[in-house]
Each structure stands twice: as C-alpha cells, then as structure tokens.
Amino acid sequence: MKKSLFALAALTLVASYAQADEGMWMPQQLPQVAKQLKAAGLKLDPNSLTKLTEFPMGAIVSLGGCSASFVSTQGLVATNHHCVYDSVARNSTPQKNLLADGFLAKTLAEELPAGPGSRIFVTTEVTNVSDKIIDSNAAKLTGKARVDAIEKNQKTMIAACEKEVGYRCNVASYYGGLEFYLIKQMEIKDVRLVHAPAEGVGKFGGDTDNWMWPRHTGDYGFYRAYVSKDGKPAEYSKDNVPYTPKHVLKLAKDGLKEGDFVMVLGYPGRTNRHRLPSEIAYTFDFEYPNFVKNSAETLAIIANETKDNKDANLKYAGMVANINNYYKNRQGMLDSYAGSDILERKSKEHADLKAWVNSNPKTKAEYAADIEKIEAIYAKRDATAKKESFLASSSPRFLGTARTLYRLAHEKAKPDAERRAGFQNRDLPRFKASVDGVERSYDEKVDKALVLNSLVKYAAAPAAERNANFDNAMGIKDGMSKDQLKALLDQMYAGSQFGDKAFRASWLDKSVDDFKASNDSFIKAAVAMFDEGMKREVADLESAGDMQKAYASYMKAKIAYMKSKGQAVYPDANSTLRVTFGKVASRPFGADGTTWTAFTTVKGVAAKATGTGEFNAPANQLAAIKAKDFGKYVDPVLKTVPVNYLATLDITGGNSGSAALNAKGEFIGLAFDGTLDSIIADWDYNKASSRSIQVDLRYMLWQMKHVDKAENLLKEMGAE
C-alpha cells in the first residue's frame, strides 16, 4: 500500500480525541482507535485492517449499492438476499418463478447471469488527493468555474488511474468537499447468480417485519465473480472462468454468544450527522413526508396495475421491494423525529459553533462568511425543490431515457477529456446496460399509470410554479383535466418506438442531427427540452461551486471547533469502505416496551409461519424444524438453531450484505437491517438504542445443508 494511504490531514487533527462508541471508520483510521478495538475484544492487529490488499480487507467487495465478501477461492461472493433479489426476479418467469421457489446452481454451468450492469468492485488502493483536486487554481475560483476546475482535475486523475485495464477509479469527497480520496477498484463485469433461498426464507416476514425485532429472515444469497482465462475482468462469456481472489473469509467454527466482539466491514451509503439545522428541518418537514405519501400511492398503483399480470408483477418486484424498504425507513425516521429534540439540539450546536467562530478575529475572518453563505444557498435550493416536487415523477420513463441519450449524443461530439463526467467512454457500458435492462423491469401500462398520478398534481399548480420548458414539450396547459392529461400521455406513448429493445439500443450511437430529425414522440420532447435544460444545468453548477467552497469551509470550522472541545469528527458515510465494531447485545428497552433478546431462533419461524403471504415458510423447512433436524448447528444455550442476532454496530443503507466478523476475523454472518426506532441514527446517533440486525452464519449453513441441499457450496466454502 502506498504511503499516501495513511496521509490523513483532517483525521490527524482529531486522532487523539477519537472515540469508538459510534462511527463508520475509514480503515486508515483504525490505528487511532486501536486501544478501543483491543479493549472490545479484537484479536487481530488493528494495523492489519488498514491494508486493503491483505486479510481480511482484501476479501471485502462492493456490488455498487450493496456490500459483499469473497467466501471461496473460486470467486464465490456472499451477500444479502435482497441484494441479489433483482437478479432473481429478472431470471424469473411465471412458468419458473425463482423468487418464490429459490435458486441453486449445483454446477458452474447452471449459474445464471445476474442483472444487466451487475458489478463486483474490489478495492485495491486509496490515496489522499485533496491538494491535487483543490489545487492552487481551483482554490481561487467560485461558481461553475470552480466545479469545472475540480472536475477537470478529477477526470485527469481518473484517466491516469484507469490506464490499467480492468480497473474502475473514482474520486470520493469527504467532510463536505474538504478532503478527496482517489479510490482504485478492480471492476469484475461477469457476475452470475449462484444461490438464493426461497422468498419464504430470504424475505420471510416481508414488509411487516422489515426494520423490526424480533426478526427471522434468512437474508442471504450468493453471486460468483468470473474473469477471462488470463485472469482479467471481461464482459460475460461462456469461456470465462471463476475469479481467484487473493483473500477469502474463513467461516467461523464457533458460534456467537451475547457479549462477543463483532465488527462489520462494508460500504455504507449515506449518513447526515454533519448537516445544518436548515437541512434537517427541510428533510423532516417536507422531503420525508412527501416521500412517504408518494411511495404509498406508487405501491398502490403498481399493485392495482399488475394484479392480473404475473409477468408485470415480476418486472416490478424489485422496484416494489426497494420502495417498501425506504417507505418504512422514512416513516420510521419521521416517527422517531416527531417526539425528539433533534432539531433543537442541532440548532444549539450550530449556534454554539457560530459563536465560537465569531469569538476570535482569525476564525471569524476565515469561516463566518462561508457559514452564512451555505445557509443562504440551502434556503434557495430547498424552496426550488418544494416547488418542483412533482416534476421528475411526471416524466415518462422513456422520455428520461431519450433525454439522457440526446445529452450523450452531444457529449460524444467532444473529445473524451472534455465531456461532462458521466458521459465519457468509461461510462458507455453503464448506458448500454441501462438501455438493455429495461426489458425485464418495464411495463407501459404501469409506467403510464404512475406518471399520470403525478402529472395530475403537477399540472394543478399555477403556471408560475411549473416548468414552462416541460409544459411546452408535453403540451400541458392551465386547467387540463385528468382525462385530457391522460390523452396527452396516450398520444406520447403511442408515438414512440422506445418500447422496442433494438430501436432503443440503436440510439446509443446516433448523432445530434439524427435526434433532431426524428419523429419519435419521446425524442422530439427530449430535443425540445435540451437547450433550456442546459441553461438550468449551468445555473445549478454556479450554485454547486459556491456550495462546495462554503460547505468545505463549514466542515473545516466544525473540525477545529470540535477539536477545541476534545471531540472527534469522523466523516459521514459516502459509499466507501468503512469498519464499525461493537458487541452482540440484547436491548433492555425495546421500542415495543419489551426486552429484546440478542438472538432469535427457528422456533420463531415455525411460530410465525402462516403458509401464505409474507410468512410463507417453505414446507421442507418447517418439516426440518419440526423434526429438529439441526445437525451441528444447534446453539448450546438456545438448544436450537439461531436465525438473527442484534449487535451494537453503526450501520446504514449500503451496509446490506456486509460481512460480520468475530474477534479473529472469521465470518459469522451478514448485516442486513437495523431496528425501526434506531434508523434515525443516520442523522442523530443514539448509543443506547442503536442496534443492527445480522443473519447468523449457523442459520445460513443449516438452511443450505438440511433444507436446500446445497452441499456443493458448503464444500466449496469449507463448511463440510
């Protein structure tokens, strides 16, 4: 690992103040909390966890939205059932419903391609490049010029990094744009579905039990990484071979018990613990309530439109699962926020910070103006977002596709280095996967119903509060009735061939002139909206440049202020590799007023099973439970097989599928959820109530051996 991996400018400022009660730690930070790790029970050298190409970090991977880990030398990857769910759904048909029945490949030849665009990312290098991204030139700029300078530096750095074929590089921002790290990852492009238990195991309890405890969900599944015969990442081919990772996780032989050390290694998505009070107020007063209301309507529409169409139902299964997950998450956050003093405390903390800044001429000169500026920028942004809350969801899916492809045509006319980030040659496979992947996730009838529901609300607003560019392209006028809006949509959908896969794919290579000459209704609308859309983008970039400068200054002030109080400031989660540690722990004051035990068992599966709906446990599983066919997976204290367990781990979305390891770094299960009243920790961490939920390795192995008969995988993982 390069020496620069350990160059942690802002982190070094607070190293001596780090506490381990909370935090999603960057691997580089772990030596700073070595004493806490050892005191908690870790038997490994904390310094070894900083080495991303060695054990155990070398076995941890990202799926680009979920976390995962290598568990065999043949590239077998363990993750959550809900992380492979979309791949299972896309490979399902009404005649062969793999979602309901589960899937097991007994041989390599039986493994199925995962969803289009599926990737496995293996992090190999992380380098602090803050002074190269905000160089002497960018530091002097503001507005769009600042964004352009930063982006140019990022693209130059990424292009140099990606000269090594088979790697994907990106520059991640930390502390609100105060620091930047170059992250290099091997990009494995041939990903195949290996095993997923029946939905009655992998999603047992469904949305009723989601975010709840006690939990009895077998949330696990397996992919396999494939590469070319020379060991290089390659697109899907029957000639590809399983990838051989340098490191794999060893399965724990000893089961967990309450009080045991546990750590989770993965890629948490986003936390918001450094947000301003105004951001908190906007989120909980408008954004989340609006999301919850719209999600409920979306779910009802999809259910109604697919109730008599099994194929459409399968197409939207992944979307429904995702919406349901966030729907309950956001409502849980709103419930926790409603009776809390979060905004009051955050407002006081912010006021104290500003008082500290203004108490010293030096800090006032350095930070005060930027703090005031960021507050003004957010006020303007939030006002616009409220006004346009129905705009995005009022656009047909294929109109969005056409707009993106038209933008791509414009960008492809430029030299690659001059294109806007996201539209370079390195991004073309993502566009192709997106266009190809629509086939098994789209139904015109459903899409039209969803758009109409939103469009009616959007069109009801006064013209001054609508987007004139969108109105002109769609033909929307004041006072239009629902029937008139439906007629507009019917005409637009009927006038497009985007539902045809070959037609859709052909526009990946079309020129700007080709788009302008097209009579396809979605393409015509995309062309009509382009110029105004680009003007809007320029204005947004002006704001973004000022925001980046002001927010970085705000975070720099916060780090200095907290350091003066002897407190650490760890960065919010940003989908990069993190480590969190704690212990297996019950909770004496559960959200329902009862004591929560640390473990659930298969007894609870049998007790909850109804034979239908969300609690439809497979008959062969229930038979094995009734017969007490548990083999070697019985817990000596519980006297049966454990299913899930609670731990005091600081996780969030993106941690799904993260490997849970014991004190020796052995695999002991997978993180997959949190409890409903503790998910507010994304904004405001509560040490007493925060609990993560993991599926126990013993349950995974028992289900695979005694129910699904996955002996081939058990042998491969060394479980036999």
PDB file of N, CA and C in Angstrom, residues 173-241:
ATOM      1  N   SER A 173     -15.507  12.325  -2.153  1.00  0.00           N
ATOM      2  CA  SER A 173     -15.429  13.530  -1.334  1.00  0.00           C
ATOM      3  C   SER A 173     -15.767  13.207   0.111  1.00  0.00           C
ATOM      4  N   TYR A 174     -14.991  13.764   1.025  1.00  0.00           N
ATOM      5  CA  TYR A 174     -15.206  13.577   2.468  1.00  0.00           C
ATOM      6  C   TYR A 174     -15.342  14.943   3.137  1.00  0.00           C
ATOM      7  N   TYR A 175     -16.059  14.957   4.251  1.00  0.00           N
ATOM      8  CA  TYR A 175     -16.227  16.201   5.018  1.00  0.00           C
ATOM      9  C   TYR A 175     -16.764  17.335   4.137  1.00  0.00           C
ATOM     10  N   GLY A 176     -17.806  17.018   3.344  1.00  0.00           N
ATOM     11  CA  GLY A 176     -18.459  18.054   2.564  1.00  0.00           C
ATOM     12  C   GLY A 176     -17.585  18.725   1.531  1.00  0.00           C
ATOM     13  N   GLY A 177     -16.603  18.005   0.994  1.00  0.00           N
ATOM     14  CA  GLY A 177     -15.727  18.583  -0.021  1.00  0.00           C
ATOM     15  C   GLY A 177     -14.452  19.173   0.546  1.00  0.00           C
ATOM     16  N   LEU A 178     -14.169  18.894   1.806  1.00  0.00           N
ATOM     17  CA  LEU A 178     -12.922  19.367   2.405  1.00  0.00           C
ATOM     18  C   LEU A 178     -11.756  18.470   2.009  1.00  0.00           C
ATOM     19  N   GLU A 179     -12.019  17.163   1.901  1.00  0.00           N
ATOM     20  CA  GLU A 179     -10.978  16.209   1.519  1.00  0.00           C
ATOM     21  C   GLU A 179     -11.466  15.348   0.363  1.00  0.00           C
ATOM     22  N   PHE A 180     -10.496  14.834  -0.424  1.00  0.00           N
ATOM     23  CA  PHE A 180     -10.804  13.972  -1.559  1.00  0.00           C
ATOM     24  C   PHE A 180      -9.825  12.797  -1.566  1.00  0.00           C
ATOM     25  N   TYR A 181     -10.363  11.604  -1.889  1.00  0.00           N
ATOM     26  CA  TYR A 181      -9.528  10.401  -1.966  1.00  0.00           C
ATOM     27  C   TYR A 181      -9.756   9.716  -3.307  1.00  0.00           C
ATOM     28  N   LEU A 182      -8.670   9.322  -3.945  1.00  0.00           N
ATOM     29  CA  LEU A 182      -8.736   8.535  -5.171  1.00  0.00           C
ATOM     30  C   LEU A 182      -8.866   7.067  -4.777  1.00  0.00           C
ATOM     31  N   ILE A 183      -9.916   6.417  -5.276  1.00  0.00           N
ATOM     32  CA  ILE A 183     -10.185   5.022  -4.933  1.00  0.00           C
ATOM     33  C   ILE A 183     -10.088   4.178  -6.202  1.00  0.00           C
ATOM     34  N   LYS A 184      -9.218   3.190  -6.165  1.00  0.00           N
ATOM     35  CA  LYS A 184      -9.000   2.305  -7.306  1.00  0.00           C
ATOM     36  C   LYS A 184      -9.597   0.934  -6.999  1.00  0.00           C
ATOM     37  N   GLN A 185     -10.433   0.445  -7.930  1.00  0.00           N
ATOM     38  CA  GLN A 185     -11.117  -0.828  -7.715  1.00  0.00           C
ATOM     39  C   GLN A 185     -11.043  -1.693  -8.966  1.00  0.00           C
ATOM     40  N   MET A 186     -10.777  -2.986  -8.776  1.00  0.00           N
ATOM     41  CA  MET A 186     -10.935  -3.924  -9.883  1.00  0.00           C
ATOM     42  C   MET A 186     -12.432  -4.049 -10.166  1.00  0.00           C
ATOM     43  N   GLU A 187     -12.808  -3.924 -11.438  1.00  0.00           N
ATOM     44  CA  GLU A 187     -14.222  -3.971 -11.826  1.00  0.00           C
ATOM     45  C   GLU A 187     -14.521  -5.298 -12.513  1.00  0.00           C
ATOM     46  N   ILE A 188     -15.119  -6.203 -11.779  1.00  0.00           N
ATOM     47  CA  ILE A 188     -15.468  -7.516 -12.330  1.00  0.00           C
ATOM     48  C   ILE A 188     -16.836  -7.408 -12.986  1.00  0.00           C
ATOM     49  N   LYS A 189     -16.893  -7.661 -14.288  1.00  0.00           N
ATOM     50  CA  LYS A 189     -18.089  -7.392 -15.078  1.00  0.00           C
ATOM     51  C   LYS A 189     -18.970  -8.613 -15.319  1.00  0.00           C
ATOM     52  N   ASP A 190     -18.413  -9.797 -15.177  1.00  0.00           N
ATOM     53  CA  ASP A 190     -19.187 -11.027 -15.379  1.00  0.00           C
ATOM     54  C   ASP A 190     -19.594 -11.557 -14.014  1.00  0.00           C
ATOM     55  N   VAL A 191     -20.821 -11.263 -13.632  1.00  0.00           N
ATOM     56  CA  VAL A 191     -21.345 -11.646 -12.320  1.00  0.00           C
ATOM     57  C   VAL A 191     -22.505 -12.607 -12.532  1.00  0.00           C
ATOM     58  N   ARG A 192     -22.495 -13.725 -11.821  1.00  0.00           N
ATOM     59  CA  ARG A 192     -23.543 -14.735 -12.027  1.00  0.00           C
ATOM     60  C   ARG A 192     -24.218 -15.115 -10.705  1.00  0.00           C
ATOM     61  N   LEU A 193     -25.497 -15.376 -10.830  1.00  0.00           N
ATOM     62  CA  LEU A 193     -26.306 -15.794  -9.687  1.00  0.00           C
ATOM     63  C   LEU A 193     -26.043 -17.265  -9.401  1.00  0.00           C
ATOM     64  N   VAL A 194     -25.718 -17.568  -8.144  1.00  0.00           N
ATOM     65  CA  VAL A 194     -25.374 -18.934  -7.754  1.00  0.00           C
ATOM     66  C   VAL A 194     -26.464 -19.560  -6.885  1.00  0.00           C
ATOM     67  N   HIS A 195     -26.899 -18.826  -5.874  1.00  0.00           N
ATOM     68  CA  HIS A 195     -27.881 -19.404  -4.948  1.00  0.00           C
ATOM     69  C   HIS A 195     -28.653 -18.308  -4.232  1.00  0.00           C
ATOM     70  N   ALA A 196     -29.938 -18.528  -4.118  1.00  0.00           N
ATOM     71  CA  ALA A 196     -30.799 -17.692  -3.279  1.00  0.00           C
ATOM     72  C   ALA A 196     -31.873 -18.592  -2.716  1.00  0.00           C
ATOM     73  N   PRO A 197     -32.107 -18.555  -1.416  1.00  0.00           N
ATOM     74  CA  PRO A 197     -33.167 -19.390  -0.857  1.00  0.00           C
ATOM     75  C   PRO A 197     -34.531 -18.912  -1.337  1.00  0.00           C
ATOM     76  N   ALA A 198     -35.549 -19.695  -1.072  1.00  0.00           N
ATOM     77  CA  ALA A 198     -36.909 -19.312  -1.429  1.00  0.00           C
ATOM     78  C   ALA A 198     -37.275 -17.990  -0.766  1.00  0.00           C
ATOM     79  N   GLU A 199     -38.175 -17.254  -1.389  1.00  0.00           N
ATOM     80  CA  GLU A 199     -38.588 -15.970  -0.851  1.00  0.00           C
ATOM     81  C   GLU A 199     -39.132 -16.118   0.567  1.00  0.00           C
ATOM     82  N   GLY A 200     -39.721 -17.266   0.858  1.00  0.00           N
ATOM     83  CA  GLY A 200     -40.239 -17.539   2.198  1.00  0.00           C
ATOM     84  C   GLY A 200     -39.162 -17.704   3.244  1.00  0.00           C
ATOM     85  N   VAL A 201     -37.897 -17.723   2.829  1.00  0.00           N
ATOM     86  CA  VAL A 201     -36.743 -17.721   3.733  1.00  0.00           C
ATOM     87  C   VAL A 201     -36.028 -16.369   3.634  1.00  0.00           C
ATOM     88  N   GLY A 202     -35.622 -16.020   2.408  1.00  0.00           N
ATOM     89  CA  GLY A 202     -34.827 -14.815   2.199  1.00  0.00           C
ATOM     90  C   GLY A 202     -35.561 -13.526   2.479  1.00  0.00           C
ATOM     91  N   LYS A 203     -36.909 -13.571   2.382  1.00  0.00           N
ATOM     92  CA  LYS A 203     -37.704 -12.383   2.660  1.00  0.00           C
ATOM     93  C   LYS A 203     -38.802 -12.712   3.672  1.00  0.00           C
ATOM     94  N   PHE A 204     -38.551 -13.704   4.516  1.00  0.00           N
ATOM     95  CA  PHE A 204     -39.549 -14.123   5.497  1.00  0.00           C
ATOM     96  C   PHE A 204     -39.915 -12.948   6.407  1.00  0.00           C
ATOM     97  N   GLY A 205     -41.192 -12.695   6.531  1.00  0.00           N
ATOM     98  CA  GLY A 205     -41.661 -11.554   7.305  1.00  0.00           C
ATOM     99  C   GLY A 205     -41.952 -10.345   6.452  1.00  0.00           C
ATOM    100  N   GLY A 206     -41.376 -10.328   5.222  1.00  0.00           N
ATOM    101  CA  GLY A 206     -41.664  -9.279   4.254  1.00  0.00           C
ATOM    102  C   GLY A 206     -41.587  -7.884   4.823  1.00  0.00           C
ATOM    103  N   ASP A 207     -42.507  -7.061   4.382  1.00  0.00           N
ATOM    104  CA  ASP A 207     -42.512  -5.667   4.815  1.00  0.00           C
ATOM    105  C   ASP A 207     -43.081  -5.512   6.227  1.00  0.00           C
ATOM    106  N   THR A 208     -43.826  -6.494   6.683  1.00  0.00           N
ATOM    107  CA  THR A 208     -44.345  -6.444   8.051  1.00  0.00           C
ATOM    108  C   THR A 208     -43.212  -6.456   9.065  1.00  0.00           C
ATOM    109  N   ASP A 209     -42.231  -7.334   8.859  1.00  0.00           N
ATOM    110  CA  ASP A 209     -41.113  -7.465   9.797  1.00  0.00           C
ATOM    111  C   ASP A 209     -39.925  -6.573   9.446  1.00  0.00           C
ATOM    112  N   ASN A 210     -39.960  -5.927   8.275  1.00  0.00           N
ATOM    113  CA  ASN A 210     -38.842  -5.082   7.871  1.00  0.00           C
ATOM    114  C   ASN A 210     -38.581  -4.006   8.924  1.00  0.00           C
ATOM    115  N   TRP A 211     -37.316  -3.864   9.340  1.00  0.00           N
ATOM    116  CA  TRP A 211     -36.874  -2.914  10.369  1.00  0.00           C
ATOM    117  C   TRP A 211     -37.395  -3.268  11.767  1.00  0.00           C
ATOM    118  N   MET A 212     -37.886  -4.481  11.939  1.00  0.00           N
ATOM    119  CA  MET A 212     -38.488  -4.837  13.228  1.00  0.00           C
ATOM    120  C   MET A 212     -37.647  -5.902  13.945  1.00  0.00           C
ATOM    121  N   TRP A 213     -37.889  -6.011  15.244  1.00  0.00           N
ATOM    122  CA  TRP A 213     -37.326  -7.089  16.063  1.00  0.00           C
ATOM    123  C   TRP A 213     -38.427  -7.591  16.996  1.00  0.00           C
ATOM    124  N   PRO A 214     -38.551  -8.898  17.184  1.00  0.00           N
ATOM    125  CA  PRO A 214     -37.680  -9.992  16.719  1.00  0.00           C
ATOM    126  C   PRO A 214     -37.849 -10.259  15.218  1.00  0.00           C
ATOM    127  N   ARG A 215     -36.772 -10.744  14.624  1.00  0.00           N
ATOM    128  CA  ARG A 215     -36.692 -10.965  13.179  1.00  0.00           C
ATOM    129  C   ARG A 215     -36.267 -12.398  12.898  1.00  0.00           C
ATOM    130  N   HIS A 216     -36.772 -12.957  11.805  1.00  0.00           N
ATOM    131  CA  HIS A 216     -36.469 -14.359  11.471  1.00  0.00           C
ATOM    132  C   HIS A 216     -36.239 -14.512   9.966  1.00  0.00           C
ATOM    133  N   THR A 217     -35.398 -13.644   9.415  1.00  0.00           N
ATOM    134  CA  THR A 217     -35.211 -13.574   7.970  1.00  0.00           C
ATOM    135  C   THR A 217     -33.864 -14.153   7.550  1.00  0.00           C
ATOM    136  N   GLY A 218     -33.888 -15.068   6.608  1.00  0.00           N
ATOM    137  CA  GLY A 218     -32.661 -15.649   6.061  1.00  0.00           C
ATOM    138  C   GLY A 218     -32.163 -14.804   4.900  1.00  0.00           C
ATOM    139  N   ASP A 219     -31.726 -13.592   5.210  1.00  0.00           N
ATOM    140  CA  ASP A 219     -31.381 -12.608   4.185  1.00  0.00           C
ATOM    141  C   ASP A 219     -29.969 -12.847   3.660  1.00  0.00           C
ATOM    142  N   TYR A 220     -29.816 -13.889   2.853  1.00  0.00           N
ATOM    143  CA  TYR A 220     -28.507 -14.194   2.269  1.00  0.00           C
ATOM    144  C   TYR A 220     -28.686 -14.718   0.839  1.00  0.00           C
ATOM    145  N   GLY A 221     -27.665 -14.560   0.043  1.00  0.00           N
ATOM    146  CA  GLY A 221     -27.632 -15.072  -1.319  1.00  0.00           C
ATOM    147  C   GLY A 221     -26.196 -15.068  -1.809  1.00  0.00           C
ATOM    148  N   PHE A 222     -25.961 -15.696  -2.959  1.00  0.00           N
ATOM    149  CA  PHE A 222     -24.594 -15.841  -3.454  1.00  0.00           C
ATOM    150  C   PHE A 222     -24.476 -15.497  -4.938  1.00  0.00           C
ATOM    151  N   TYR A 223     -23.446 -14.734  -5.253  1.00  0.00           N
ATOM    152  CA  TYR A 223     -23.011 -14.485  -6.622  1.00  0.00           C
ATOM    153  C   TYR A 223     -21.663 -15.185  -6.823  1.00  0.00           C
ATOM    154  N   ARG A 224     -21.236 -15.226  -8.088  1.00  0.00           N
ATOM    155  CA  ARG A 224     -19.865 -15.650  -8.368  1.00  0.00           C
ATOM    156  C   ARG A 224     -19.247 -14.663  -9.361  1.00  0.00           C
ATOM    157  N   ALA A 225     -17.995 -14.337  -9.117  1.00  0.00           N
ATOM    158  CA  ALA A 225     -17.249 -13.440  -9.997  1.00  0.00           C
ATOM    159  C   ALA A 225     -16.514 -14.259 -11.049  1.00  0.00           C
ATOM    160  N   TYR A 226     -16.650 -13.836 -12.310  1.00  0.00           N
ATOM    161  CA  TYR A 226     -15.971 -14.501 -13.417  1.00  0.00           C
ATOM    162  C   TYR A 226     -15.045 -13.516 -14.133  1.00  0.00           C
ATOM    163  N   VAL A 227     -13.936 -14.045 -14.647  1.00  0.00           N
ATOM    164  CA  VAL A 227     -12.979 -13.252 -15.424  1.00  0.00           C
ATOM    165  C   VAL A 227     -12.549 -14.055 -16.646  1.00  0.00           C
ATOM    166  N   SER A 228     -11.793 -13.419 -17.531  1.00  0.00           N
ATOM    167  CA  SER A 228     -11.272 -14.133 -18.695  1.00  0.00           C
ATOM    168  C   SER A 228     -10.235 -15.164 -18.253  1.00  0.00           C
ATOM    169  N   LYS A 229      -9.832 -16.004 -19.156  1.00  0.00           N
ATOM    170  CA  LYS A 229      -8.890 -17.071 -18.816  1.00  0.00           C
ATOM    171  C   LYS A 229      -7.529 -16.541 -18.371  1.00  0.00           C
ATOM    172  N   ASP A 230      -7.225 -15.288 -18.756  1.00  0.00           N
ATOM    173  CA  ASP A 230      -5.955 -14.702 -18.313  1.00  0.00           C
ATOM    174  C   ASP A 230      -6.100 -13.959 -16.987  1.00  0.00           C
ATOM    175  N   GLY A 231      -7.268 -14.107 -16.345  1.00  0.00           N
ATOM    176  CA  GLY A 231      -7.476 -13.518 -15.026  1.00  0.00           C
ATOM    177  C   GLY A 231      -7.891 -12.067 -15.030  1.00  0.00           C
ATOM    178  N   LYS A 232      -8.229 -11.512 -16.202  1.00  0.00           N
ATOM    179  CA  LYS A 232      -8.606 -10.105 -16.313  1.00  0.00           C
ATOM    180  C   LYS A 232     -10.131  -9.957 -16.346  1.00  0.00           C
ATOM    181  N   PRO A 233     -10.649  -8.852 -15.791  1.00  0.00           N
ATOM    182  CA  PRO A 233     -12.086  -8.600 -15.894  1.00  0.00           C
ATOM    183  C   PRO A 233     -12.522  -8.553 -17.347  1.00  0.00           C
ATOM    184  N   ALA A 234     -13.681  -9.154 -17.635  1.00  0.00           N
ATOM    185  CA  ALA A 234     -14.185  -9.200 -19.006  1.00  0.00           C
ATOM    186  C   ALA A 234     -15.703  -9.274 -18.977  1.00  0.00           C
ATOM    187  N   GLU A 235     -16.326  -8.875 -20.079  1.00  0.00           N
ATOM    188  CA  GLU A 235     -17.776  -8.996 -20.194  1.00  0.00           C
ATOM    189  C   GLU A 235     -18.155 -10.479 -20.177  1.00  0.00           C
ATOM    190  N   TYR A 236     -19.427 -10.752 -19.966  1.00  0.00           N
ATOM    191  CA  TYR A 236     -19.915 -12.132 -19.891  1.00  0.00           C
ATOM    192  C   TYR A 236     -19.497 -12.940 -21.116  1.00  0.00           C
ATOM    193  N   SER A 237     -18.981 -14.124 -20.861  1.00  0.00           N
ATOM    194  CA  SER A 237     -18.632 -15.069 -21.915  1.00  0.00           C
ATOM    195  C   SER A 237     -18.664 -16.472 -21.344  1.00  0.00           C
ATOM    196  N   LYS A 238     -19.117 -17.414 -22.168  1.00  0.00           N
ATOM    197  CA  LYS A 238     -19.143 -18.812 -21.715  1.00  0.00           C
ATOM    198  C   LYS A 238     -17.733 -19.338 -21.481  1.00  0.00           C
ATOM    199  N   ASP A 239     -16.740 -18.647 -22.024  1.00  0.00           N
ATOM    200  CA  ASP A 239     -15.356 -19.087 -21.855  1.00  0.00           C
ATOM    201  C   ASP A 239     -14.697 -18.525 -20.598  1.00  0.00           C
ATOM    202  N   ASN A 240     -15.367 -17.595 -19.937  1.00  0.00           N
ATOM    203  CA  ASN A 240     -14.805 -17.024 -18.712  1.00  0.00           C
ATOM    204  C   ASN A 240     -14.705 -18.069 -17.616  1.00  0.00           C
ATOM    205  N   VAL A 241     -13.845 -17.792 -16.650  1.00  0.00           N
ATOM    206  CA  VAL A 241     -13.609 -18.738 -15.552  1.00  0.00           C
ATOM    207  C   VAL A 241     -13.801 -18.019 -14.214  1.00  0.00           C
TER     208      VAL A 241
END
